[in-house]
CSV table of C-alpha atoms in Angstrom, one decimal:
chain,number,residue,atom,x,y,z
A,1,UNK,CA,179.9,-147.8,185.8
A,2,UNK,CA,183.4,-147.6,187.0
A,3,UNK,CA,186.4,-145.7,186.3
A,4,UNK,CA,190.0,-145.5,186.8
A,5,UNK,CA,191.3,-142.3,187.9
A,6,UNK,CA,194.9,-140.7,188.9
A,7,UNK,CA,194.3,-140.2,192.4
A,8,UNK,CA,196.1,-138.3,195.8
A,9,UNK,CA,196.3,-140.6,199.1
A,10,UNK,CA,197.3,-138.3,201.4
A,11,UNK,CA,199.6,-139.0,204.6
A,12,UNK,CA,202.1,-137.8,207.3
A,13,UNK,CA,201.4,-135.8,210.3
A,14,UNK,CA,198.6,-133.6,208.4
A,15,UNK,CA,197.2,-136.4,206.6
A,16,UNK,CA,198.5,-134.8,203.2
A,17,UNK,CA,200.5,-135.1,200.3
A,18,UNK,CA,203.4,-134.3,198.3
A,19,UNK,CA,204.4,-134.7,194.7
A,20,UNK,CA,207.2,-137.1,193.1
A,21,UNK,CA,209.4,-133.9,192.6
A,22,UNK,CA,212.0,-132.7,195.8
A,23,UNK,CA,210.5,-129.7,197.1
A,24,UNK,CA,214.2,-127.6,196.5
A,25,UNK,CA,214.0,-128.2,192.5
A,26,UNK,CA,210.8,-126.4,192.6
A,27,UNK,CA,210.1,-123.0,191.4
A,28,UNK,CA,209.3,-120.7,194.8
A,29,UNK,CA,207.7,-117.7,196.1
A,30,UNK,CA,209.9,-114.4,196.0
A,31,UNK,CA,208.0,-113.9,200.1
A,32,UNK,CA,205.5,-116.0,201.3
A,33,UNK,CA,203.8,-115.8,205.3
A,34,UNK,CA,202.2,-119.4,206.3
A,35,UNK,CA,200.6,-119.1,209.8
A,36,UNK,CA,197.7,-121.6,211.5
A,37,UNK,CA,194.6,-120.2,211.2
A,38,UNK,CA,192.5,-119.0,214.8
A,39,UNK,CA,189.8,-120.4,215.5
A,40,UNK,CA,186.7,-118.9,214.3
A,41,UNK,CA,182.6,-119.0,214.7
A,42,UNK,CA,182.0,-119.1,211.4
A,43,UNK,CA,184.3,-120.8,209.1
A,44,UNK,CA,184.2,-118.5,206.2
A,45,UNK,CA,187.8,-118.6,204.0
A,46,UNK,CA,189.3,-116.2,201.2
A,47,UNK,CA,191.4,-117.2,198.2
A,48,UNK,CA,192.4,-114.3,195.9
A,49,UNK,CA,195.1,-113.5,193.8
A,50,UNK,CA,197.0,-115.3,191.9
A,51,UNK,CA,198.0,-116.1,187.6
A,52,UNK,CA,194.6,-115.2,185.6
A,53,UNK,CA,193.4,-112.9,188.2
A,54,UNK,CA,193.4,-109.1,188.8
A,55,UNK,CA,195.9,-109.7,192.0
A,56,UNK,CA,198.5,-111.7,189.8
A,57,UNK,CA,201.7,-110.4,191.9
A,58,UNK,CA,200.0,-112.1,195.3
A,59,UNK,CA,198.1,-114.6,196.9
A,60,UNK,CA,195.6,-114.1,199.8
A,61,UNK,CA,194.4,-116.6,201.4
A,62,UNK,CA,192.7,-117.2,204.5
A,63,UNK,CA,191.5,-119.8,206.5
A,64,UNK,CA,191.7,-122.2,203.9
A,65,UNK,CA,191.4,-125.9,204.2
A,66,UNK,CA,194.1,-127.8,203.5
A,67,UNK,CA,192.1,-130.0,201.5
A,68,UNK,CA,191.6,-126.9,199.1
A,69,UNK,CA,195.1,-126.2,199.4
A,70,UNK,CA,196.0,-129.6,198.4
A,71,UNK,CA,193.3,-129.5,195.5
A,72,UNK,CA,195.0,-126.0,194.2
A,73,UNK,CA,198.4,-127.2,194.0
A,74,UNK,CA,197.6,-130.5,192.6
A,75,UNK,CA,195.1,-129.3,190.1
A,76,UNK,CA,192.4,-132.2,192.0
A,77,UNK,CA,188.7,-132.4,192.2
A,78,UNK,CA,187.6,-133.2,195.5
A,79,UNK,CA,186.7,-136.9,194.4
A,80,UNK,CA,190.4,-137.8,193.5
A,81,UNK,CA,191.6,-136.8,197.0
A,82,UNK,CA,191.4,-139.3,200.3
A,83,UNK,CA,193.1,-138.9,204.2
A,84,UNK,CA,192.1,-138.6,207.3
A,85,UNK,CA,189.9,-135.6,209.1
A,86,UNK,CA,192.8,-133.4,209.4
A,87,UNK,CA,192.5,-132.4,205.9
A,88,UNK,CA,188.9,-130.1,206.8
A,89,UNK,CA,189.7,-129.0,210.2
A,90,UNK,CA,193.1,-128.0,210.0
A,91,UNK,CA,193.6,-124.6,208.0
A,92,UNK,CA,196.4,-122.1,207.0
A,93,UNK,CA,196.6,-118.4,206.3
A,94,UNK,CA,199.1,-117.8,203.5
A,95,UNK,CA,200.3,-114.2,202.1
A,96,UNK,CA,203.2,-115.0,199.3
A,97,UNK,CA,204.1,-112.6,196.4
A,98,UNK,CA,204.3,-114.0,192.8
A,99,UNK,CA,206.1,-113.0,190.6
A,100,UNK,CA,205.3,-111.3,187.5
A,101,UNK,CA,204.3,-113.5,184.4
A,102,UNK,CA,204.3,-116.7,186.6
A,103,UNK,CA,202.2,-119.5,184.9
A,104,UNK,CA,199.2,-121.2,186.1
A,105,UNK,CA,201.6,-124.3,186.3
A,106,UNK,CA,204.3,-122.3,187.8
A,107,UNK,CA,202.3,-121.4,190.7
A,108,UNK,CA,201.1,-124.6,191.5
A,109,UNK,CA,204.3,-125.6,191.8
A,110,UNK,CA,205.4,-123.2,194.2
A,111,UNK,CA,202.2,-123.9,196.1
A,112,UNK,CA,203.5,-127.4,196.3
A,113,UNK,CA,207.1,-126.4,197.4
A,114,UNK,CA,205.5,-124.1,200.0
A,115,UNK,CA,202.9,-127.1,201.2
A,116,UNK,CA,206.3,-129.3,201.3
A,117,UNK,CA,208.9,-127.0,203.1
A,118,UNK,CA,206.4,-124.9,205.8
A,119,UNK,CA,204.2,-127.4,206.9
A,120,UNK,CA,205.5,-130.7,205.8
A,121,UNK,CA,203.0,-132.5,203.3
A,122,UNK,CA,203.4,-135.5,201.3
A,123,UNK,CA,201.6,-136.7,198.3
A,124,UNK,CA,201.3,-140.6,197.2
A,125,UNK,CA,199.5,-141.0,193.9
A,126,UNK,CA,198.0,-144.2,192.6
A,127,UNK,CA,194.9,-145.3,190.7
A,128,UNK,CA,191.8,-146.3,192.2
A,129,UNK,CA,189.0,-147.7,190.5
A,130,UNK,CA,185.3,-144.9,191.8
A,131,UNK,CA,181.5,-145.0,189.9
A,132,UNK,CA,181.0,-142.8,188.0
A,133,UNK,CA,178.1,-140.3,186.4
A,134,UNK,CA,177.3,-139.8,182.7
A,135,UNK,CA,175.6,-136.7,181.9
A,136,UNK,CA,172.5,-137.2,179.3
A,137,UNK,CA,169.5,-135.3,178.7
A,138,UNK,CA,166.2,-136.5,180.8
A,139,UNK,CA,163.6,-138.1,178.7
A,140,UNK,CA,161.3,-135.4,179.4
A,141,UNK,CA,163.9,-133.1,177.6
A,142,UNK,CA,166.2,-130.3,178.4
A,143,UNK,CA,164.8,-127.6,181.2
A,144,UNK,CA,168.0,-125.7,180.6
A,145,UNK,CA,167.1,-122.5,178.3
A,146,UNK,CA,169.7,-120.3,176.0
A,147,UNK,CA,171.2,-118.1,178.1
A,148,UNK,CA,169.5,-114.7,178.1
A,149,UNK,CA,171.8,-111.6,176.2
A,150,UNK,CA,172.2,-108.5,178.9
A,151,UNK,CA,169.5,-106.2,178.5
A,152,UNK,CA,170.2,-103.4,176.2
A,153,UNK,CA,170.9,-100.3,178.5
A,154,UNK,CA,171.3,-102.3,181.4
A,155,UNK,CA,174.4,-102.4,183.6
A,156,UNK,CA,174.8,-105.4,186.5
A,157,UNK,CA,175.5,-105.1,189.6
A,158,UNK,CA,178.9,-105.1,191.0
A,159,UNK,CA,181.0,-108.2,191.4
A,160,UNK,CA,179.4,-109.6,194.7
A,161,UNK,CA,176.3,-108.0,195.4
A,162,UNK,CA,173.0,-109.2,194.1
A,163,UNK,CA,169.1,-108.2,194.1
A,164,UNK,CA,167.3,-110.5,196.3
A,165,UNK,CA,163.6,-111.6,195.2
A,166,UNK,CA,160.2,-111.2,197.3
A,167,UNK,CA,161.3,-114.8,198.9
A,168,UNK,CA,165.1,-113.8,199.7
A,169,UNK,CA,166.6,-115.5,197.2
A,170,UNK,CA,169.4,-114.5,194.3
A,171,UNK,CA,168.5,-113.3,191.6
A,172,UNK,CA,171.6,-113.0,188.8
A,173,UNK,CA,171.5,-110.5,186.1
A,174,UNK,CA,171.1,-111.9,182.5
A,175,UNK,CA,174.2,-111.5,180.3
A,176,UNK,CA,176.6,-111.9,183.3
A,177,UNK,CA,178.5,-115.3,183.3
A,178,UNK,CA,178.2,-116.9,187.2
A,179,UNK,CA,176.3,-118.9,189.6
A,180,UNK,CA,174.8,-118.4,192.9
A,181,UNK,CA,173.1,-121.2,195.9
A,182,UNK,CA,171.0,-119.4,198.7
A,183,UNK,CA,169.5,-121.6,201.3
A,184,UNK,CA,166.0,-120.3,203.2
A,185,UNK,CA,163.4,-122.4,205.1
A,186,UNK,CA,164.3,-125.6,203.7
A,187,UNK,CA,164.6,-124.4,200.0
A,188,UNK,CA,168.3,-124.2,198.4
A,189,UNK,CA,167.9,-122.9,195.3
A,190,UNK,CA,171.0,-122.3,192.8
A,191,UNK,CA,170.7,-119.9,190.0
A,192,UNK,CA,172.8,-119.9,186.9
A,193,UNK,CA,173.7,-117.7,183.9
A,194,UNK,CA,175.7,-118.5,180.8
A,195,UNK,CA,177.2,-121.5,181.8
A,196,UNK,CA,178.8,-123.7,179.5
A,197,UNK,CA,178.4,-127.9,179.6
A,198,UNK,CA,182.1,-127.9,181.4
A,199,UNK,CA,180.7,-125.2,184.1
A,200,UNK,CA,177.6,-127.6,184.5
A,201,UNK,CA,179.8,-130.9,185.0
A,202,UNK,CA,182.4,-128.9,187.2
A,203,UNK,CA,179.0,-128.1,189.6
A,204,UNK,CA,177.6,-131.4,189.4
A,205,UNK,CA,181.0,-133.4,190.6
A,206,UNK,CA,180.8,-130.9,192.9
A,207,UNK,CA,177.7,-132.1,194.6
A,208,UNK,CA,177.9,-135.8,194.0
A,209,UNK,CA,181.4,-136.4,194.6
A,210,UNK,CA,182.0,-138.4,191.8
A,211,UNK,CA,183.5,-138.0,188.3
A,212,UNK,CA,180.7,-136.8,185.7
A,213,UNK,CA,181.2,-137.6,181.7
A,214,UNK,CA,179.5,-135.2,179.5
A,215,UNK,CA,177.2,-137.5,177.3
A,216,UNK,CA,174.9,-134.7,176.4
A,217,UNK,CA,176.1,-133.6,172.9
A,218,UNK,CA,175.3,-130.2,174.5
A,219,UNK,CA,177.8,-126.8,173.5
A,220,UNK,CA,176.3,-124.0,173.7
A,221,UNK,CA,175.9,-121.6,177.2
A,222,UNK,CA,172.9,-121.9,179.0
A,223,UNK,CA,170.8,-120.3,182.0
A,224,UNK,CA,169.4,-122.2,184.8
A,225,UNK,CA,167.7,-122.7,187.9
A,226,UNK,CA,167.0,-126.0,190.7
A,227,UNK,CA,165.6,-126.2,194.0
A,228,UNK,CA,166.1,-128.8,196.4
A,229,UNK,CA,163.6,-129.0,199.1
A,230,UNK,CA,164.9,-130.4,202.8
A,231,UNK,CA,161.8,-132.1,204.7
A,232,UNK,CA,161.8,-131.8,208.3
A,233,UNK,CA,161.6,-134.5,210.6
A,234,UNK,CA,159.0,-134.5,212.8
């Protein structure tokens, strides 16, 4: 099936976008720092900080796509956003402060002024017809279980560091809401716990690149694993 969707066509020098609003009658950063980001082996980024996190009064980030920075400011999923190459290999450190009690909306905003002002995006929307998924349970019936309560007397791990099976692979807690992909010998396997049917949809646009429409009937919270298994070519 098809659907209609808002999305982002991105253009100018970067390939990007900006919003209908002038840039000036946005809300802005009290300081903000934008700089290119070196190059680097291993393109590993950092985004922290921010409304809703425990580093409200600044933003990290570090060589971040500006597809993702497009995607944060705009509130997008990958699927809604379209331009040229520019948009993964071109990436930005930012530092800004934020000030206290600044919305979720507030932010993004600023984001988009900042985008707008230091390095010159702009955003053209439309709607674009793209196929999309519905989400139903398999004939053979749901391999999700009900996610597991912590163990009594048990404490997990830290935020970020995880036992590791016999194999090398993640193993989460039970009781702890999140999700982890590890990748060895041609096995990626992605463990889950407690995730509701909006954290399960969220994962699976993420990997198909297309919109997905919950037609499970599913609400509760669930934990669960998959394996994909890549086959060599000889």
């Amino acid at each position: 099936m098809t659907h209609r969707i808002e999305a982002a066509i991105l253009w100018a020098a970067l390939g990007i976008g900006l919003g209908c609003a002038q840039p000036a009658t946005l809300p802005q950063f009290e300081v903000a720092s934008v700089k290119a980001s070196p190059p680097v082996d291993r393109p590993v980024y950092t985004m922290r900080g921010g409304p809703g996190t425990n580093s409200p009064g600044q933003i990290t980030y570090i060589n971040v796509k500006v597809r993702m920075l497009v995607a944060t400011a705009w509130d997008l999923k990958d699927y809604q956003l379209s331009g040229p190459d520019s948009m993964d290999n071109v990436r930005f450190d930012i530092i800004a402060k934020v000030a206290p009690d600044t919305s979720k909306k507030d932010f993004q905003l600023m984001l988009q002024r900042l985008l707008a002002e230091r390095v010159g995006l702009v955003v053209h929307h439309e709607l674009k017809e793209t196929p999309v998924y519905e989400m139903v349970i398999a004939k053979s019936g749901l391999k999700m279980k009900d996610a597991e309560p912590a163990r009594e007397g048990g404490t997990p791990p830290p935020t970020g560091r995880f036992e590791t099976d016999r194999d090398g692979f993640i193993i989460l807690p039970p009781g702890r809401a999140g999700a982890a992909t590890s990748g060895l010998g041609g096995v990626t396997r992605r463990s889950a716990r407690m995730q509701s049917v909006a954290d399960v949809v969220a994962m699976m646009e993420q990997y198909s690149g297309r919109p997905v429409t919950d037609k499970s009937g599913l609400t509760g919270h669930y934990d669960y694993r998959s394996e994909e298994h890549t086959s060599e070519l000889q």
